Amino acid sequence: MRTRWLVIWLTVSAVLNVCLLVGWLQALKPRPPAQRAIARRPVITNILRPIRTNVVFAPRLLTWQDIESEDYPTYVRNLRAFGCPEPTVQDIIVADVNELFATRLGVEVPNPRREWWRSEPAPELVREAEERRAALETERRELLTALLGADWEARHGNSFPEPDSNPLDGELLGAIPPDTRRQVREIERRHARQLEALRLRLAAREQDGAPSADELARLERETCTELARVLTPEQLEEYLLRYSAGADRLRAQLRGFEATPDEFRALFRAQEQLAARLDDQSAALGDAEIKRLAALAREHETALERALGPARYAHYRLLQDPLFQQTKTVAERVGVEPEKLIPLYRVNQLATEERQRILTDTTLGPEDRSRELAELYTEHLNSLRQLLGEEAFLRLQAQGLP
């Protein structure tokens, strides 16, 4: 037993001696010299750097976006909460609502003038436009009364937006970009100012206040040239078909013709081409110039007949006859049946031609001329009585013979 403990003690002693020896050898190894820390000298400067001891956050400024709202009741509450005076609140809301309904007018109310080929707008389209406009006006008034109370109208009256006189709508004009629309409107305003200035100049010279046809044509050509710079050819023609003075004159000439869109477009183009060629002619009307103008007129009529066809061209020419227009007006006034209009015109035409022959016949003396005119008058009355019947004939006499 003693031997066992002796062995353990000797083993532990040997291990301890080895550890001491290793430690002594490590201590004898040379060590690298220690580096001294170099102190950084302070930089002396006259720049003061204040130390922030507290931070103050500025409140966010209130902007119009915080007040404005797409919901009108909320918008009104925000304006009043912000401290806007009530008249200012009314001005802002009425202007905003009017702008909204002006946009809706252009979108929801049909434009009768879009059917530019009609001499008179279609009655059903006019009625629909009036009914839709009245409905929008009622809706606008009810909205403003609900938002501002019943007294808003005392301050603003009937401020419903007026419809645009020349709406840019439809497939072609409706596609015009906003910047181009603004340019078109500026051209229109400039044309209106020039027209008014022309009237004022004529009035100052104590002339008739209505500009001459040549002056109006010049202004219209200048306006057309400006529009051609901002519109495509298709858009320009659509605009002129609707709103130009030339198209208005053509619609007046075609009253009763019931032109189709293609017919009206063909007539309008022929009219514009003739006007452009006449502009190129000299102002002096010598024999050669008169012949040239007559040739242009014949070419124009040939182009019209080719575009319309013989039957429709004959109807068109009939409508241009002043005697036919006079006969038509009187016939409508006294209630002559539509199918008797052309025969009535033929009777009046024959009587007019015969009267002109009698008046220009140099072989007739005064007595013979008076006798033939009296006989012609009697024959004319008998023809009218036979054509119209006694009742219609008496109404025609009461209105005055055409």
Coordinates of C-alpha atoms in Angstrom, one line a residue, residues 20-395:
L20 CA 8.5 24.7 -13.9
L21 CA 11.3 24.0 -16.4
V22 CA 9.2 25.0 -19.4
G23 CA 8.1 28.3 -17.7
W24 CA 11.7 29.1 -16.8
L25 CA 12.8 28.6 -20.5
Q26 CA 10.0 30.9 -21.8
A27 CA 11.0 33.6 -19.4
L28 CA 14.6 33.6 -20.8
K29 CA 13.4 34.4 -24.4
P30 CA 14.1 38.1 -25.5
R31 CA 10.9 40.3 -25.9
P32 CA 10.4 43.0 -28.6
P33 CA 10.7 46.6 -27.4
A34 CA 7.4 48.2 -26.3
Q35 CA 6.2 51.0 -28.6
R36 CA 5.4 54.3 -27.0
A37 CA 2.1 55.9 -27.9
I38 CA 2.6 59.3 -29.5
A39 CA 0.2 61.9 -28.2
R40 CA -1.6 64.0 -30.9
R41 CA -1.1 67.7 -30.3
P42 CA -4.4 69.6 -30.2
V43 CA -5.0 71.8 -33.3
I44 CA -5.6 75.4 -32.3
T45 CA -8.3 77.2 -34.5
N46 CA -10.6 80.2 -34.3
I47 CA -13.6 78.1 -35.6
L48 CA -16.3 77.7 -33.1
R49 CA -18.2 74.4 -33.2
P50 CA -21.3 74.8 -31.0
I51 CA -22.5 71.7 -29.3
R52 CA -26.2 71.0 -29.9
T53 CA -27.7 70.5 -26.5
N54 CA -31.4 70.3 -27.6
V55 CA -33.3 69.6 -30.9
V56 CA -36.4 71.4 -31.9
F57 CA -38.6 69.9 -34.7
A58 CA -40.5 72.5 -36.8
P59 CA -44.2 71.7 -37.4
R60 CA -45.1 70.6 -41.0
L61 CA -46.7 73.5 -42.9
L62 CA -50.3 73.1 -43.9
T63 CA -50.7 72.9 -47.7
W64 CA -53.7 73.1 -50.1
Q65 CA -53.5 69.3 -50.5
D66 CA -54.4 69.0 -46.8
I67 CA -57.6 71.1 -47.4
E68 CA -58.7 70.0 -50.9
S69 CA -60.7 66.8 -51.2
E70 CA -62.5 64.9 -53.9
D71 CA -65.4 64.6 -51.6
Y72 CA -67.3 67.9 -51.7
P73 CA -68.7 67.8 -48.1
T74 CA -65.2 67.1 -46.8
Y75 CA -63.8 69.9 -48.9
V76 CA -66.3 72.4 -47.5
R77 CA -65.6 71.3 -43.9
N78 CA -61.9 71.6 -44.4
L79 CA -62.2 75.2 -45.9
R80 CA -64.4 76.3 -42.9
A81 CA -62.1 74.6 -40.4
F82 CA -59.1 76.4 -42.0
G83 CA -60.9 79.7 -41.3
C84 CA -62.0 80.7 -44.8
P85 CA -64.7 83.3 -44.7
E86 CA -68.0 82.0 -46.0
P87 CA -68.1 84.2 -49.1
T88 CA -64.7 82.8 -50.0
V89 CA -65.9 79.2 -49.4
Q90 CA -68.8 79.9 -51.7
D91 CA -66.6 81.3 -54.4
I92 CA -64.2 78.4 -54.3
I93 CA -66.9 75.7 -54.3
V94 CA -69.1 77.3 -56.9
A95 CA -66.1 77.8 -59.3
D96 CA -65.0 74.1 -58.7
V97 CA -68.5 72.7 -59.3
N98 CA -69.0 74.9 -62.4
E99 CA -65.7 73.6 -63.8
L100 CA -66.9 70.0 -63.1
F101 CA -70.2 70.6 -64.9
A102 CA -68.6 72.4 -67.8
T103 CA -66.6 69.3 -68.4
R104 CA -69.7 67.1 -68.2
L105 CA -71.5 69.4 -70.6
G106 CA -69.0 68.7 -73.2
V107 CA -69.1 65.0 -72.6
E108 CA -72.7 64.2 -71.9
V109 CA -74.7 66.8 -73.9
P110 CA -74.9 65.9 -77.6
N111 CA -73.6 68.5 -80.1
P112 CA -76.2 69.1 -82.8
R113 CA -73.6 70.8 -84.9
R114 CA -71.6 67.6 -85.2
E115 CA -74.0 66.7 -88.0
W116 CA -72.5 69.4 -90.2
W117 CA -74.1 68.2 -93.4
R118 CA -77.6 69.2 -92.2
S119 CA -79.0 72.7 -93.0
E120 CA -80.9 72.5 -89.8
P121 CA -80.0 70.3 -86.8
A122 CA -82.0 67.1 -86.3
P123 CA -85.0 68.1 -84.1
E124 CA -84.7 65.0 -81.9
L125 CA -81.0 65.7 -81.3
V126 CA -81.7 69.4 -80.4
R127 CA -84.4 68.2 -78.0
E128 CA -82.1 65.6 -76.4
A129 CA -79.4 68.2 -75.9
E130 CA -81.8 70.6 -74.3
E131 CA -83.2 68.0 -71.9
R132 CA -79.7 66.7 -70.9
R133 CA -78.5 70.3 -70.3
A134 CA -81.6 71.0 -68.2
A135 CA -81.0 67.9 -66.1
L136 CA -77.3 68.8 -65.5
E137 CA -78.4 72.3 -64.4
T138 CA -80.9 70.9 -61.9
E139 CA -78.2 68.5 -60.6
R140 CA -75.7 71.3 -60.2
R141 CA -78.1 73.6 -58.4
E142 CA -79.1 70.8 -56.0
L143 CA -75.5 69.9 -55.3
L144 CA -74.6 73.6 -54.5
T145 CA -77.6 74.0 -52.3
A146 CA -76.8 70.9 -50.3
L147 CA -73.2 72.1 -49.9
L148 CA -73.6 75.8 -49.3
G149 CA -77.3 76.3 -48.3
A150 CA -80.0 78.0 -50.2
D151 CA -78.4 81.5 -50.2
W152 CA -75.5 80.7 -52.5
E153 CA -77.6 81.7 -55.5
A154 CA -78.2 85.2 -54.2
R155 CA -74.5 85.9 -54.4
H156 CA -73.6 84.0 -57.6
G157 CA -76.9 84.0 -59.6
N158 CA -77.2 81.7 -62.6
S159 CA -73.6 80.9 -63.2
F160 CA -74.2 77.7 -65.2
P161 CA -71.4 77.4 -67.8
E162 CA -72.5 78.3 -71.3
P163 CA -72.0 75.6 -73.9
D164 CA -68.9 75.9 -76.1
S165 CA -69.8 77.6 -79.4
N166 CA -67.3 75.4 -81.3
P167 CA -67.0 72.1 -79.5
L168 CA -63.9 70.1 -80.4
D169 CA -65.6 66.7 -80.1
G170 CA -66.2 63.6 -82.2
E171 CA -63.8 61.1 -83.6
L172 CA -61.4 63.6 -85.2
L173 CA -61.6 66.8 -83.2
G174 CA -62.1 64.9 -79.9
A175 CA -58.6 63.4 -80.3
I176 CA -56.9 66.8 -80.4
P177 CA -54.2 67.0 -77.6
P178 CA -54.7 69.6 -74.9
D179 CA -51.8 71.8 -76.1
T180 CA -53.3 71.9 -79.6
R181 CA -56.7 72.7 -78.2
R182 CA -55.3 75.7 -76.5
Q183 CA -53.7 76.9 -79.7
V184 CA -57.0 76.5 -81.6
R185 CA -58.8 78.5 -79.0
E186 CA -56.2 81.2 -79.1
I187 CA -56.6 81.4 -82.9
E188 CA -60.4 81.7 -82.5
R189 CA -60.0 84.5 -80.0
R190 CA -57.6 86.3 -82.3
H191 CA -59.9 86.0 -85.2
A192 CA -62.8 87.3 -83.1
R193 CA -60.7 90.3 -82.0
Q194 CA -59.7 91.0 -85.6
L195 CA -63.3 90.9 -86.8
E196 CA -64.4 93.3 -84.1
A197 CA -61.5 95.6 -84.9
L198 CA -62.6 95.6 -88.5
R199 CA -66.1 96.5 -87.6
L200 CA -64.9 99.4 -85.4
R201 CA -62.7 100.7 -88.2
L202 CA -65.6 100.7 -90.6
A203 CA -67.9 102.4 -88.0
A204 CA -65.2 105.1 -87.4
R205 CA -65.2 105.8 -91.2
E206 CA -69.0 106.2 -90.9
Q207 CA -69.5 103.2 -93.2
D208 CA -71.8 100.3 -92.8
G209 CA -70.7 98.3 -89.7
A210 CA -70.8 95.0 -91.6
P211 CA -67.5 94.1 -93.2
S212 CA -67.5 93.5 -97.0
A213 CA -67.4 90.0 -98.4
D214 CA -63.8 90.4 -99.5
E215 CA -62.6 91.5 -96.1
L216 CA -64.4 88.7 -94.4
A217 CA -62.9 86.2 -96.9
R218 CA -59.4 87.6 -96.2
L219 CA -59.9 87.1 -92.5
E220 CA -61.2 83.6 -92.9
R221 CA -58.3 82.7 -95.2
E222 CA -55.8 84.0 -92.6
T223 CA -57.5 82.0 -89.8
C224 CA -57.6 78.9 -92.0
T225 CA -53.8 79.3 -92.6
E226 CA -53.1 79.5 -88.9
L227 CA -55.3 76.5 -88.1
A228 CA -53.5 74.5 -90.8
R229 CA -50.3 74.9 -88.8
V230 CA -51.6 73.2 -85.7
L231 CA -54.2 70.7 -87.1
T232 CA -53.8 67.7 -89.4
P233 CA -55.5 68.0 -92.8
E234 CA -58.3 65.7 -91.7
Q235 CA -58.9 67.7 -88.5
L236 CA -58.8 71.0 -90.4
E237 CA -61.4 69.9 -92.9
E238 CA -63.6 68.6 -90.1
Y239 CA -63.3 71.9 -88.2
L240 CA -64.1 73.9 -91.4
L241 CA -67.0 71.7 -92.3
R242 CA -68.5 72.5 -88.9
Y243 CA -67.6 76.1 -88.1
S244 CA -66.4 78.0 -91.2
A245 CA -68.4 80.8 -92.7
G246 CA -68.2 79.0 -96.1
A247 CA -69.8 75.9 -94.6
D248 CA -72.6 78.1 -93.0
R249 CA -73.3 79.7 -96.4
L250 CA -73.4 76.3 -98.1
R251 CA -75.9 75.0 -95.5
A252 CA -78.1 77.9 -96.1
Q253 CA -78.0 77.3 -99.9
L254 CA -78.8 73.6 -99.4
R255 CA -81.9 74.1 -97.2
G256 CA -84.4 71.6 -98.5
F257 CA -81.8 69.5 -100.4
E258 CA -81.2 67.1 -97.5
A259 CA -77.6 66.5 -98.4
T260 CA -75.7 63.4 -97.3
P261 CA -72.3 63.8 -95.6
D262 CA -70.5 62.7 -98.8
E263 CA -72.6 65.2 -100.9
F264 CA -72.0 68.1 -98.6
R265 CA -68.3 67.3 -98.4
A266 CA -68.1 67.2 -102.2
L267 CA -69.9 70.5 -102.6
F268 CA -67.8 72.1 -99.9
R269 CA -64.6 71.0 -101.5
A270 CA -65.7 72.3 -104.9
Q271 CA -66.7 75.6 -103.3
E272 CA -63.3 76.0 -101.6
Q273 CA -61.4 75.1 -104.7
L274 CA -63.4 77.7 -106.7
A275 CA -62.7 80.3 -104.1
A276 CA -59.0 79.6 -104.1
R277 CA -58.8 79.9 -107.9
L278 CA -60.8 83.1 -107.8
D279 CA -58.3 84.5 -105.3
D280 CA -55.6 84.0 -107.9
Q281 CA -57.3 86.0 -110.6
S282 CA -56.5 89.6 -111.3
A283 CA -58.8 92.3 -109.8
A284 CA -59.1 94.0 -113.2
L285 CA -62.1 92.6 -115.2
G286 CA -61.0 92.9 -118.8
D287 CA -62.4 90.7 -121.6
A288 CA -59.9 88.0 -121.0
E289 CA -60.5 88.0 -117.3
I290 CA -64.3 87.7 -117.8
K291 CA -63.8 84.8 -120.2
R292 CA -61.5 83.1 -117.6
L293 CA -64.0 83.5 -114.8
A294 CA -66.8 82.1 -117.0
A295 CA -64.6 79.1 -117.7
L296 CA -64.0 78.6 -114.0
A297 CA -67.7 78.8 -113.4
R298 CA -68.4 76.1 -116.0
E299 CA -65.6 73.9 -114.5
H300 CA -67.2 74.3 -111.1
E301 CA -70.6 73.3 -112.3
T302 CA -69.2 70.3 -114.1
A303 CA -67.4 69.2 -111.0
L304 CA -70.7 69.5 -109.0
E305 CA -72.6 67.4 -111.5
R306 CA -69.9 64.8 -111.5
A307 CA -69.9 64.7 -107.7
L308 CA -73.7 64.6 -107.2
G309 CA -74.9 62.8 -110.2
P310 CA -77.4 64.2 -112.8
A311 CA -80.6 63.8 -110.7
R312 CA -79.2 65.3 -107.5
Y313 CA -77.4 68.0 -109.4
A314 CA -80.7 69.1 -111.1
H315 CA -82.3 69.3 -107.6
Y316 CA -79.3 71.3 -106.3
R317 CA -79.5 73.8 -109.2
L318 CA -83.3 74.1 -108.6
L319 CA -82.7 75.2 -105.0
Q320 CA -80.3 77.9 -106.2
D321 CA -83.1 79.5 -108.3
P322 CA -84.6 82.6 -106.5
L323 CA -88.0 82.0 -108.2
F324 CA -88.1 78.5 -106.9
Q325 CA -87.2 79.7 -103.4
Q326 CA -89.9 82.3 -103.6
T327 CA -92.5 79.8 -104.8
K328 CA -91.5 77.3 -102.1
T329 CA -91.8 79.9 -99.4
V330 CA -95.3 81.0 -100.5
A331 CA -96.5 77.4 -101.0
E332 CA -95.4 76.4 -97.5
R333 CA -97.2 79.4 -96.1
V334 CA -100.5 78.6 -97.7
G335 CA -100.3 74.9 -97.2
V336 CA -99.8 73.6 -100.8
E337 CA -99.2 69.9 -101.0
P338 CA -95.5 69.1 -101.4
E339 CA -96.1 67.1 -104.6
K340 CA -97.5 70.2 -106.3
L341 CA -94.5 72.4 -105.5
I342 CA -92.6 71.6 -108.7
P343 CA -95.6 72.0 -111.0
L344 CA -96.4 75.3 -109.3
Y345 CA -92.8 76.4 -109.9
R346 CA -93.0 75.4 -113.6
V347 CA -96.2 77.5 -114.0
N348 CA -94.6 80.5 -112.4
Q349 CA -91.4 80.0 -114.4
L350 CA -93.3 79.9 -117.8
A351 CA -95.2 83.0 -116.8
T352 CA -92.0 84.8 -115.8
E353 CA -90.2 83.9 -119.0
E354 CA -93.2 85.0 -121.2
R355 CA -93.5 88.3 -119.3
Q356 CA -89.8 89.0 -119.9
R357 CA -90.2 88.2 -123.6
I358 CA -93.1 90.6 -123.9
L359 CA -91.3 93.4 -122.1
T360 CA -88.2 93.1 -124.3
D361 CA -90.0 92.7 -127.6
T362 CA -89.2 95.8 -129.5
T363 CA -91.8 95.1 -132.2
L364 CA -94.6 95.6 -129.8
G365 CA -96.2 99.0 -129.3
P366 CA -97.4 100.2 -125.9
E367 CA -101.0 99.1 -126.5
D368 CA -100.0 95.7 -127.8
R369 CA -97.6 95.2 -124.9
S370 CA -100.2 96.1 -122.3
R371 CA -102.8 93.8 -124.0
E372 CA -100.4 90.8 -124.1
L373 CA -99.4 91.4 -120.4
A374 CA -103.0 91.4 -119.4
E375 CA -103.8 88.2 -121.3
L376 CA -100.7 86.6 -119.7
Y377 CA -101.9 87.5 -116.2
T378 CA -105.3 86.0 -116.8
E379 CA -103.8 82.8 -118.2
H380 CA -101.4 82.6 -115.2
L381 CA -104.3 82.8 -112.8
N382 CA -106.3 80.2 -114.6
S383 CA -103.3 77.8 -114.6
L384 CA -102.9 78.3 -110.8
R385 CA -106.6 77.7 -110.1
Q386 CA -106.6 74.5 -112.2
L387 CA -103.4 73.2 -110.5
L388 CA -104.2 74.1 -106.8
G389 CA -108.0 74.0 -106.6
E390 CA -110.2 76.8 -105.7
E391 CA -109.6 76.8 -101.9
A392 CA -105.8 76.8 -102.2
F393 CA -105.9 79.3 -105.0
L394 CA -107.9 81.8 -102.9
R395 CA -105.3 81.4 -100.0

